[in-house]
One Martini backbone bead per residue (centre of mass of N, CA, C, O) as a GRO file, in nm:
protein
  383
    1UNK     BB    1  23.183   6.217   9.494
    2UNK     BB    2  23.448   6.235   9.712
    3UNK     BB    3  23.782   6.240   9.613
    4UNK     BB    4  24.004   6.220   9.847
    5UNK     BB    5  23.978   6.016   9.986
    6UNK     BB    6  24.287   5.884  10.197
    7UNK     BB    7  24.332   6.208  10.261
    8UNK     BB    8  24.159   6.310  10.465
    9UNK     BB    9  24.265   6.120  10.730
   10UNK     BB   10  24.563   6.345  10.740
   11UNK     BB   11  24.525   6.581  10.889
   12UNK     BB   12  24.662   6.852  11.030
   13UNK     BB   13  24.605   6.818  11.339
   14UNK     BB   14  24.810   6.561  11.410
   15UNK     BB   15  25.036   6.760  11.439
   16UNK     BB   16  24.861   6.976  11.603
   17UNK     BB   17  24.843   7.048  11.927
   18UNK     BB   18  24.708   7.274  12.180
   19UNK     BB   19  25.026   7.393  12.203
   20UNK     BB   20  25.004   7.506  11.876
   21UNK     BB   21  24.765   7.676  11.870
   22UNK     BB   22  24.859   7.861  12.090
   23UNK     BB   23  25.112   7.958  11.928
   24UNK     BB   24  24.935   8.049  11.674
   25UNK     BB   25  24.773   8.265  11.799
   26UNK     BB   26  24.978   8.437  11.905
   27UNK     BB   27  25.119   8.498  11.649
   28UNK     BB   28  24.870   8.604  11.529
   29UNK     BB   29  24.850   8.868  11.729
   30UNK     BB   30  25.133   8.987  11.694
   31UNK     BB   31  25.204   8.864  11.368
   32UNK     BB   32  24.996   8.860  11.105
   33UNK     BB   33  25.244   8.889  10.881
   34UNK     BB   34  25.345   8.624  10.921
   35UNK     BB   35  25.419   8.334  10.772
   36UNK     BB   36  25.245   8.015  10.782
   37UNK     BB   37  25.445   7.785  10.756
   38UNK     BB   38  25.284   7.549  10.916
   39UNK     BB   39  25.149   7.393  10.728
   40UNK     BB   40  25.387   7.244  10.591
   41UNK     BB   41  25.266   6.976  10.799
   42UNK     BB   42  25.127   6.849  10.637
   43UNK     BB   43  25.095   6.518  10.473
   44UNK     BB   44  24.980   6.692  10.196
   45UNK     BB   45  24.936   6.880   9.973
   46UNK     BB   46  24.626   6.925   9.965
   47UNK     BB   47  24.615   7.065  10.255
   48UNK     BB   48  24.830   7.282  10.220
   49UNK     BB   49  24.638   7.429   9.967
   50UNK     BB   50  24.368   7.460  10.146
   51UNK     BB   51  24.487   7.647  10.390
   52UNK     BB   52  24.631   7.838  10.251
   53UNK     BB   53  24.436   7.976  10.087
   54UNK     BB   54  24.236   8.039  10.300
   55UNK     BB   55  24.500   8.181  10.443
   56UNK     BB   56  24.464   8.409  10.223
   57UNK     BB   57  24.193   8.498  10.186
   58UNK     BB   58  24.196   8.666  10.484
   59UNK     BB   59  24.500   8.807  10.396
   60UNK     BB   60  24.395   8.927  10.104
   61UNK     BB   61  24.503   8.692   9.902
   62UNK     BB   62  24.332   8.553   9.614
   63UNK     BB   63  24.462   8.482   9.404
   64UNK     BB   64  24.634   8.294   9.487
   65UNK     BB   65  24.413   8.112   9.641
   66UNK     BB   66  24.309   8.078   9.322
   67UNK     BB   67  24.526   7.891   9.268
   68UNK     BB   68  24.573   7.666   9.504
   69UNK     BB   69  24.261   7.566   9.409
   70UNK     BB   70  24.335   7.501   9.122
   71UNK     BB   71  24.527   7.255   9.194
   72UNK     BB   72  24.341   7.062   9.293
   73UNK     BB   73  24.187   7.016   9.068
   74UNK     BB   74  24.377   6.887   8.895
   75UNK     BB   75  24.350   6.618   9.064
   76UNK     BB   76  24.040   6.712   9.210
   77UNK     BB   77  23.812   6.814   9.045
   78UNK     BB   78  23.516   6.715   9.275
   79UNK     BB   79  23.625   6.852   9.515
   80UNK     BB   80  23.424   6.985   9.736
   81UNK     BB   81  23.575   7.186   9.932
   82UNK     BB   82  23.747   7.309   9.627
   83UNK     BB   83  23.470   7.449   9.538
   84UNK     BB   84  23.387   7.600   9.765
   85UNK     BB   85  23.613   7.772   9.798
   86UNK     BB   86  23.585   7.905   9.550
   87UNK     BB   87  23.271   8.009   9.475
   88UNK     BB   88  23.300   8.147   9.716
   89UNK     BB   89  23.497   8.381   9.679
   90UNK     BB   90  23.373   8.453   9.404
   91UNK     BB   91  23.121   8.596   9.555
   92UNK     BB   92  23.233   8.767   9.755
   93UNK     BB   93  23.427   8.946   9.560
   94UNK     BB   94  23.272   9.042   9.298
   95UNK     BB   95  23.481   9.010   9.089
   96UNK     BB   96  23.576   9.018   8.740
   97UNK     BB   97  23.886   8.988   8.776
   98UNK     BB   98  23.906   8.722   8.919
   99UNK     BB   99  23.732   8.549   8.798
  100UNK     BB  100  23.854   8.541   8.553
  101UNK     BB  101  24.118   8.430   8.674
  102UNK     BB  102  23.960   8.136   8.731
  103UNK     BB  103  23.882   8.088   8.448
  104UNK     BB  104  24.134   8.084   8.312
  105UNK     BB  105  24.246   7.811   8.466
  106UNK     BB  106  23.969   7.594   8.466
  107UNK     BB  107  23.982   7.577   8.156
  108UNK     BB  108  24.238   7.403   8.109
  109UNK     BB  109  24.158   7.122   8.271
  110UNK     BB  110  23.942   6.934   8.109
  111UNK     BB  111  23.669   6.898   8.266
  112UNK     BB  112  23.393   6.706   8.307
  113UNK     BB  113  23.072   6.772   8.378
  114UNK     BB  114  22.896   6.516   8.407
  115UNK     BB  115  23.117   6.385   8.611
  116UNK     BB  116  23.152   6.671   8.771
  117UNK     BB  117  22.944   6.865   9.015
  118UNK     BB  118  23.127   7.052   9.143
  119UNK     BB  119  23.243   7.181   8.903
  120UNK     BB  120  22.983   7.290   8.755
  121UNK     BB  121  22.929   7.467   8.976
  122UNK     BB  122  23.141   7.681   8.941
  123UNK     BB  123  23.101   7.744   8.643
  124UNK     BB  124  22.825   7.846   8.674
  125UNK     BB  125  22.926   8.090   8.818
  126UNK     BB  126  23.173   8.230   8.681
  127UNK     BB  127  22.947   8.280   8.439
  128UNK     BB  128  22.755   8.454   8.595
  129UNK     BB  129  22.945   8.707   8.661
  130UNK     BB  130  23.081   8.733   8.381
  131UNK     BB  131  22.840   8.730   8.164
  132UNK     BB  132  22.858   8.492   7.997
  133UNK     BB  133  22.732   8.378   7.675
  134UNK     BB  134  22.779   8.017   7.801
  135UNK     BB  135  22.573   8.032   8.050
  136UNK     BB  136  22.315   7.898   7.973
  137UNK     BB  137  22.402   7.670   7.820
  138UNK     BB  138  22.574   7.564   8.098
  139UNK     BB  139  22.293   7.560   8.304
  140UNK     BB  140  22.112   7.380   8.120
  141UNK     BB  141  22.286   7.155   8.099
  142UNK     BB  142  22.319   7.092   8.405
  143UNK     BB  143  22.024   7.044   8.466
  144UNK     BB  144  21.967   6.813   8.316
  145UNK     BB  145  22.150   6.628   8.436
  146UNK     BB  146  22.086   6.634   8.705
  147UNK     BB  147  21.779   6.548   8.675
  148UNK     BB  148  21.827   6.288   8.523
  149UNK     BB  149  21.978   6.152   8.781
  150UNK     BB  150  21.846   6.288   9.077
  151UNK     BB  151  21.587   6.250   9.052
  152UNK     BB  152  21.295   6.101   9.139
  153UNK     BB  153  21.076   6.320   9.162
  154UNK     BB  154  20.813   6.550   9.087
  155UNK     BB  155  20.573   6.774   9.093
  156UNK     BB  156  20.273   6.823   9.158
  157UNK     BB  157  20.086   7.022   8.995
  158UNK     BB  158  19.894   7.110   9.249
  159UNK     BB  159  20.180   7.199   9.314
  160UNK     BB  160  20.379   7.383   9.460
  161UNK     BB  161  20.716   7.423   9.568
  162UNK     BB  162  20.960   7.431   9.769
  163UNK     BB  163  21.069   7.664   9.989
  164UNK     BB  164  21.371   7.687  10.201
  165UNK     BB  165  21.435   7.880  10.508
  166UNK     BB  166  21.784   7.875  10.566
  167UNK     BB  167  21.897   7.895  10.898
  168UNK     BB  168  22.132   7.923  11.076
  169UNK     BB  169  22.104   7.659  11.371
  170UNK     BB  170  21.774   7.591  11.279
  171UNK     BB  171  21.789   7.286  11.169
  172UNK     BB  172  21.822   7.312  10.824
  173UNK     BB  173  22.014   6.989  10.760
  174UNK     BB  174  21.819   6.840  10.854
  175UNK     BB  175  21.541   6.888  10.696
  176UNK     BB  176  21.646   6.887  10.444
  177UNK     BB  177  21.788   6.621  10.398
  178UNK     BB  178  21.479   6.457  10.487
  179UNK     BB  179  21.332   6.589  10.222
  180UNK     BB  180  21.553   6.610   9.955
  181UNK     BB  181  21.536   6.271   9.974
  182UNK     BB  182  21.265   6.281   9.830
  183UNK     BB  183  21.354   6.392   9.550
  184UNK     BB  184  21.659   6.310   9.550
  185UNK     BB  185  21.924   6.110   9.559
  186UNK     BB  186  22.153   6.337   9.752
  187UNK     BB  187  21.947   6.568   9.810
  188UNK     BB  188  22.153   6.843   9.842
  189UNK     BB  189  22.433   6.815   9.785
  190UNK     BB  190  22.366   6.841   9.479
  191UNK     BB  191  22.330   7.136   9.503
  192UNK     BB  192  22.292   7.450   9.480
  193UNK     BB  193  22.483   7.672   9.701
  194UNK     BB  194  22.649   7.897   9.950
  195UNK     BB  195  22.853   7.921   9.672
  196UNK     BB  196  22.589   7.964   9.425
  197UNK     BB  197  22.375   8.250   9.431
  198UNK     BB  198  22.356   8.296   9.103
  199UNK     BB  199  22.261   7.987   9.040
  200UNK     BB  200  21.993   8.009   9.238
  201UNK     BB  201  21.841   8.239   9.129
  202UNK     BB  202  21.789   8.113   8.857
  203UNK     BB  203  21.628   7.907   8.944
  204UNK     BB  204  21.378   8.041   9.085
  205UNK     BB  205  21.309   8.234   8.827
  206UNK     BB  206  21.364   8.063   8.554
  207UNK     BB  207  21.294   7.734   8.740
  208UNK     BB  208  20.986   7.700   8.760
  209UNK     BB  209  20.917   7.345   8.859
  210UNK     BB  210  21.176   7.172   8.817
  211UNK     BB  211  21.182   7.192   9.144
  212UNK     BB  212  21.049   7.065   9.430
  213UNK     BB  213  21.336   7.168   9.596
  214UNK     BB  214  21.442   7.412   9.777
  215UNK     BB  215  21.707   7.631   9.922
  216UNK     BB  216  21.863   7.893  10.030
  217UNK     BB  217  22.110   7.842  10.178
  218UNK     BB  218  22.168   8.149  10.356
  219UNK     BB  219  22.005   8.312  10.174
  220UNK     BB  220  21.839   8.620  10.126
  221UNK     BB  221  21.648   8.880   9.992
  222UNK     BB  222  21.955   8.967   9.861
  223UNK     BB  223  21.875   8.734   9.631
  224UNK     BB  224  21.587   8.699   9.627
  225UNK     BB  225  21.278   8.738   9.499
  226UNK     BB  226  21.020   8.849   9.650
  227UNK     BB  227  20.785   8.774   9.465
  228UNK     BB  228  20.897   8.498   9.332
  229UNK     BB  229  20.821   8.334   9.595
  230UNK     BB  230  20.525   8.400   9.660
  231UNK     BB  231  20.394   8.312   9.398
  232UNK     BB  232  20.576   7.996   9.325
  233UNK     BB  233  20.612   7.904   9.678
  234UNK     BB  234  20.613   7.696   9.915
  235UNK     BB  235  20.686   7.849  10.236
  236UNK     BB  236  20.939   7.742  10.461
  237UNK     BB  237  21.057   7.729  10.796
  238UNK     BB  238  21.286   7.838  11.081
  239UNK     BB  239  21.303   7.967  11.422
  240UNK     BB  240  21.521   8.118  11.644
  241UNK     BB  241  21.635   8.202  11.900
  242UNK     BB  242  21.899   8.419  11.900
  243UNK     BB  243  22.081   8.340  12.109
  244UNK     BB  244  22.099   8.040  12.079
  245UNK     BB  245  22.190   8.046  11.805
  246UNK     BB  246  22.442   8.205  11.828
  247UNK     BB  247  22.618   8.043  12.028
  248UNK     BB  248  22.582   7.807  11.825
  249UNK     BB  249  22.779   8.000  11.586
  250UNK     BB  250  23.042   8.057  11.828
  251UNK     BB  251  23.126   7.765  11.839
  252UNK     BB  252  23.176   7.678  11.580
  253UNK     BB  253  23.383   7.838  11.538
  254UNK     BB  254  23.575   7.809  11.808
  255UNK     BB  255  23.617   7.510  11.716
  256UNK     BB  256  23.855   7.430  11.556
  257UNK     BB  257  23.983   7.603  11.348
  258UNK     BB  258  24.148   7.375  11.150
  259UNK     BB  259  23.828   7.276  11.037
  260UNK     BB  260  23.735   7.565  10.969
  261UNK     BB  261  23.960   7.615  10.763
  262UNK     BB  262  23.885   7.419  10.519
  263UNK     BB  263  23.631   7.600  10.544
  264UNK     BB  264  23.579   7.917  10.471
  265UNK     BB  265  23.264   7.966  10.564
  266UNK     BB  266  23.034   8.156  10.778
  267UNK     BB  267  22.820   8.211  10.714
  268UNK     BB  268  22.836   8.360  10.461
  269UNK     BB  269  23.117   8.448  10.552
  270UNK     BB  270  23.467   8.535  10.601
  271UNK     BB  271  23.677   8.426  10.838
  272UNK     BB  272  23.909   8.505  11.157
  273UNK     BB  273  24.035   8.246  11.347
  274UNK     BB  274  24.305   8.419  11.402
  275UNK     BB  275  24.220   8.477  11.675
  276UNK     BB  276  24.008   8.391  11.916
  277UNK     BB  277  23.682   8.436  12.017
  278UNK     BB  278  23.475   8.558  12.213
  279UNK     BB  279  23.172   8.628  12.246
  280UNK     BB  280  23.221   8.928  12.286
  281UNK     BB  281  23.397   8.975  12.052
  282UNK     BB  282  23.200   8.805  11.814
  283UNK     BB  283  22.978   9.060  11.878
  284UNK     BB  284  23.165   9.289  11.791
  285UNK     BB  285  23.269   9.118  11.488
  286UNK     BB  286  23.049   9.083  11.367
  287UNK     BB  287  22.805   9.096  11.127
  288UNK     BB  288  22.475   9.202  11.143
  289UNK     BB  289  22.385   8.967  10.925
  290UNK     BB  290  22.505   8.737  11.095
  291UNK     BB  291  22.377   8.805  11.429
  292UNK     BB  292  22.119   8.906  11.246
  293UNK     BB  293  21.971   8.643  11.030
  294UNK     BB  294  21.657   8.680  11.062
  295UNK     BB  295  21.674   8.980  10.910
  296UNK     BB  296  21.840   8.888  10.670
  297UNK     BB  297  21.669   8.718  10.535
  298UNK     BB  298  21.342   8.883  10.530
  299UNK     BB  299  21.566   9.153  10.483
  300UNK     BB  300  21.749   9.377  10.240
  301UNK     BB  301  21.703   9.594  10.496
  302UNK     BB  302  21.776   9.537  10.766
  303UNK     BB  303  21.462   9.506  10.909
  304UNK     BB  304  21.220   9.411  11.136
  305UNK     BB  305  20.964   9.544  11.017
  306UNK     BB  306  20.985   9.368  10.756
  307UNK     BB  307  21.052   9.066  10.817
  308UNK     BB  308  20.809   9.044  10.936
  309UNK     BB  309  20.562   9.115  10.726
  310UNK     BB  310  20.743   8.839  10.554
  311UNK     BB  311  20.730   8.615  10.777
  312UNK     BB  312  20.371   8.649  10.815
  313UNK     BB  313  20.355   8.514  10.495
  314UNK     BB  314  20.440   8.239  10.534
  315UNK     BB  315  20.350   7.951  10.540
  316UNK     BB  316  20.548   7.763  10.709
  317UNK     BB  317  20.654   7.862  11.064
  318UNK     BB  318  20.875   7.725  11.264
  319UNK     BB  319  21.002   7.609  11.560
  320UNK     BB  320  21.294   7.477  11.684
  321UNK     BB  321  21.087   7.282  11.908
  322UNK     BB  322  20.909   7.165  11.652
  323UNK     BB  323  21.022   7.010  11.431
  324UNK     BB  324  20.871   6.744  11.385
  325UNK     BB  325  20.593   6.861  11.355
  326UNK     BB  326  20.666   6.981  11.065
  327UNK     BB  327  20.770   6.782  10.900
  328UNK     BB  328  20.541   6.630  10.900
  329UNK     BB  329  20.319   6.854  10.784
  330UNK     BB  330  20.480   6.842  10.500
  331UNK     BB  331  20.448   6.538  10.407
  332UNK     BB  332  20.128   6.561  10.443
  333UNK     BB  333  20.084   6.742  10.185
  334UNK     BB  334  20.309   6.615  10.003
  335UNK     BB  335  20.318   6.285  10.036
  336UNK     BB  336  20.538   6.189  10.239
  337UNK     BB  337  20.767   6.043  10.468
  338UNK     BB  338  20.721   5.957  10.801
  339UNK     BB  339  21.011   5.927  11.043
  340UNK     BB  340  21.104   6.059  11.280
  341UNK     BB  341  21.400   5.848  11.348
  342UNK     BB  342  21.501   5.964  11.031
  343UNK     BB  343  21.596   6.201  11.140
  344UNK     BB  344  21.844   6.416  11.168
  345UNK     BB  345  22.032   6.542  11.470
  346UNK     BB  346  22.375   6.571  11.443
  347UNK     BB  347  22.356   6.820  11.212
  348UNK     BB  348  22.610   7.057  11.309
  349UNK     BB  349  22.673   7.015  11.582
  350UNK     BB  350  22.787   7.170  11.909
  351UNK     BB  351  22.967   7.235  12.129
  352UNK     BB  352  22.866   7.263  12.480
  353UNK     BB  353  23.123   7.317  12.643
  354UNK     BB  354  23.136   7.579  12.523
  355UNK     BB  355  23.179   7.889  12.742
  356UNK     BB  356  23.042   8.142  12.903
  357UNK     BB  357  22.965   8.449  13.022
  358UNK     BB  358  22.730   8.681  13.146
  359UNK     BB  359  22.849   8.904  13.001
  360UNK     BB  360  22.859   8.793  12.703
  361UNK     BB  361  22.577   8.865  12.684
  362UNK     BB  362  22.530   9.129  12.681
  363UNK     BB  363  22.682   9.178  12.433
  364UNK     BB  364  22.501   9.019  12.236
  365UNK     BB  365  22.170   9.134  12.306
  366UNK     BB  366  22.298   9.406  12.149
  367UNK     BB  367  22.387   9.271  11.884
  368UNK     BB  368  22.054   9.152  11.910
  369UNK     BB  369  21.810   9.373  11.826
  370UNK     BB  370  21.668   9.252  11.589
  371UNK     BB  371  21.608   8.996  11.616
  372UNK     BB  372  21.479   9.041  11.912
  373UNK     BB  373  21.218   9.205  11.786
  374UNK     BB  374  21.119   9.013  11.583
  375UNK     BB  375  21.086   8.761  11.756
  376UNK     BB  376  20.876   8.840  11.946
  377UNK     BB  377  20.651   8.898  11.709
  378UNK     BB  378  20.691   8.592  11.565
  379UNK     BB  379  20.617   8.358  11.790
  380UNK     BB  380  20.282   8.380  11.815
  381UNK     BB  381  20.277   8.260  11.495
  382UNK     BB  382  20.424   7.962  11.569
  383UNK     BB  383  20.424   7.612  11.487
   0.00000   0.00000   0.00000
C-alpha cells in the first residue's frame, strides 16, 4: 500500500495556477540555469524534496536528486512513486558509483524489506548493479515473500508462462492489470516493472516458470535474453498505428507537466518537461528508440526488418483496435475469467483536448520512419 496518506492530497499544483506555470516556462526557457525555488511552494516536505529531486536529476545533479529521495524514504520507506524515482535513475544513470552512493544511504535505514515490498524492489536492482555478493541471497529472498503473499495460482504445468510485450500506449496498463490479477493478488502493481531492468531480466532468464505471467514492462529485447524469451514463454503483445500511438506518447508529455513531475520516466527515457515541447519540436527531440517504440522493442538493433522477423513469430500479436477479443482469447487459452465489463478502459489514458497542426503530423511521420516500415508490414498479420 502506498503510504503517503494525506500528503497525497497537498500537490503542488493547488498553488500554482496556469499563469504560473506558463511564467515557469518561460523563466526556464530564458534562464535554464536559475534555481528552481517554485517548489518551495509545495505544501509540504514531500512533495517539495520529490519535485526538486526529479528537477534536479534532468538539470543533472542526480547525486543530490538521490539524497532528497531518499530523505523521503527515511519517513516513507514503501512510498510507490520515490522508489520508482529512485530506481529507474539509478537504471539510467548506469553508474556505479551513483548506486554505490544511494546504496550506501539506503542501507542506514534499517528498513523491514519484508514488509515494504516497494523498498525491497530498489533494493535489488542496487544490488544486481552493483553485482554486488548479497544480491542472489536478497533477490531469492524477495521473489519467495512475494510469491507467498501474492500468488493467487501457479501456472498449469502444460502451459509455459505468458509473457507480455508491453508497448508504452497500446492499451497496455489495462491488459496487465486484467491478466496479472487473476494470477497475482495486486496485479501487476508489486511486480518489478519499467524502473528494475535487471531485476526483470534476472526474472525471465532465471525463475522461469516461477511466474505464471510477466510483462515486460516498456522494455525489448535491449534488455530480455531473445532466445530465453522465445523458448520459455507464450508471448503475447498489442501494436498500435504508430502516429496515434506518438500523439496520445506526446500528450501524456505535455499535460500537467508539474503532475508529470512527479513521476521521472517517460516511458523508458527522462525527459524534460519545461518549456513544454510542440508536437514538432517533441518529434525532433524525442529519442529514435522512444518515437519508434515498436522497433525498439522488437529489434536490439533497432532495425524494422530484425523487429518484423522476431514480432511475426510471437504467439498471439493484437492490434489495438482489437483489445477486448485478444484478451478473451489468451483467458480462454489459459482457462482465466473473462469479462468484457472488466477490463479497465480509462487506464493512463491521455487528454485528447490536446491539438497539434497538421504541419507537426509532417515531422512526426520523418520521425516515425522505422516504425511505419515496420507497421505497414506487421498489420497484415495482427489477431
Amino acid at each position: 500500500m502506498d503510504n503517503t496518506g494525506k500528503k497525497k492530497g497537498s500537490l503542488v499544483t493547488k498553488a500554482l495556477d496556469k499563469s504560473f506555470i506558463k511564467a515557469f516556462n518561460l523563466r526556464e526557457k530564458l534562464m535554464p540555469g536559475f534555481p528552481a525555488w517554485e517548489f518551495n511552494l509545495a505544501q509540504d516536505d514531500y512533495h517539495k524534496n520529490l519535485y526538486r529531486a526529479n528537477y534536479l536529476t534532468i538539470r543533472g545533479d542526480r547525486k543530490k536528486s538521490v539524497e532528497l529521495l531518499v530523505r523521503i524514504l527515511r519517513e516513507l520507506p514503501n512510498d510507490r512513486r520515490t522508489n520508482l524515482n529512485l530506481s529507474f535513475l539509478i537504471a539510467q544513470d548506469a553508474s556505479k558509483v551513483l548506486a554505490d552512493h544511494a546504496y550506501g544511504l539506503i542501507s542506514q535505514l534499517k528498513v523491514d524489506v519484508d514488509t515494504n515490498d516497494h523498498f525491497a524492489r530498489t533494493l535489488c536492482e542496487l544490488l544486481l548493479t552493483l553485482e554486488d555478493r548479497k544480491a542472489k541471497e536478497v533477490t531469492d529472498h524477495y521473489i519467495e515473500n512475494f510469491l507467498l503473499k501474492d500468488l493467487i495460482k501457479p501456472i498449469d504445468k502444460n502451459q509455459k508462462p505468458i509473457f507480455f510485450w508491453h508497448i508504452p500506449k497500446c492499451a497496455g496498463t489495462s491488459i496487465s492489470t486484467y491478466i496479472s490479477s487473476q494470477f497475482y493478488k495486486h496485479n501487476h502493481d508489486f511486480f518489478p516493472g519499467s524502473h528494475t531492468p535487471l531485476f526483470l531480466k534476472l526474472l525471465t532468464e532465471e525463475k522461469t516458470g516461477l511466474f505464471p505471467y510477466i510483462s515486460s514492462a516498456h522494455f525489448g529485447l535491449s534488455v530480455f535474453d531473445r532466445e530465453a524469451i522465445n523458448d520459455n514463454y507464450f508471448q503475447i503483445g498489442v501494436v498500435r498505428d504508430p502516429k496515434s500511438r506518438s500523439i496520445s506518447s506526446w500528450r501524456q508529455y505535455y499535460d500537467d507537466p508539474l503532475k508529470r513531475l512527479a513521476v521521472l520516466q517517460q516511458h523508458g527515457s527522462i525527459w524534460d518537461y519545461w518549456p513544454r515541447a510542440s508536437l514538432k519540436e517533441w518529434s525532433e527531440r524525442a529519442p529514435v528508440s522512444h518515437s519508434n517504440y515498436l522497433v525498439s522493442t522488437f529489434s536490439s538493433q533497432m532495425d524494422a526488418d530484425d523487429a518484423f522477423e522476431f514480432a511475426k513469430g510471437i504467439d498471439y500479436l493484437a492490434s489495438f483496435k482489437n483489445i477486448s477479443a485478444s484478451i478473451q482469447a489468451v483467458c480462454e487459452r489459459y482457462g482465466l475469467e473473462f469479462s468484457k465489463d472488466a477490463i479497465p478502459t480509462k487506464l493512463n489514458s491521455t487528454n485528447k483536448s490536446l491539438t497539434h497542426s497538421s504541419e507537426d503530423e509532417l515531422y512526426l511521420e520523418e520521425a516515425l520512419q522505422l516504425d511505419l516500415s515496420f507497421y505497414n508490414r506487421i498489420e497484415p498479420l495482427l489477431k
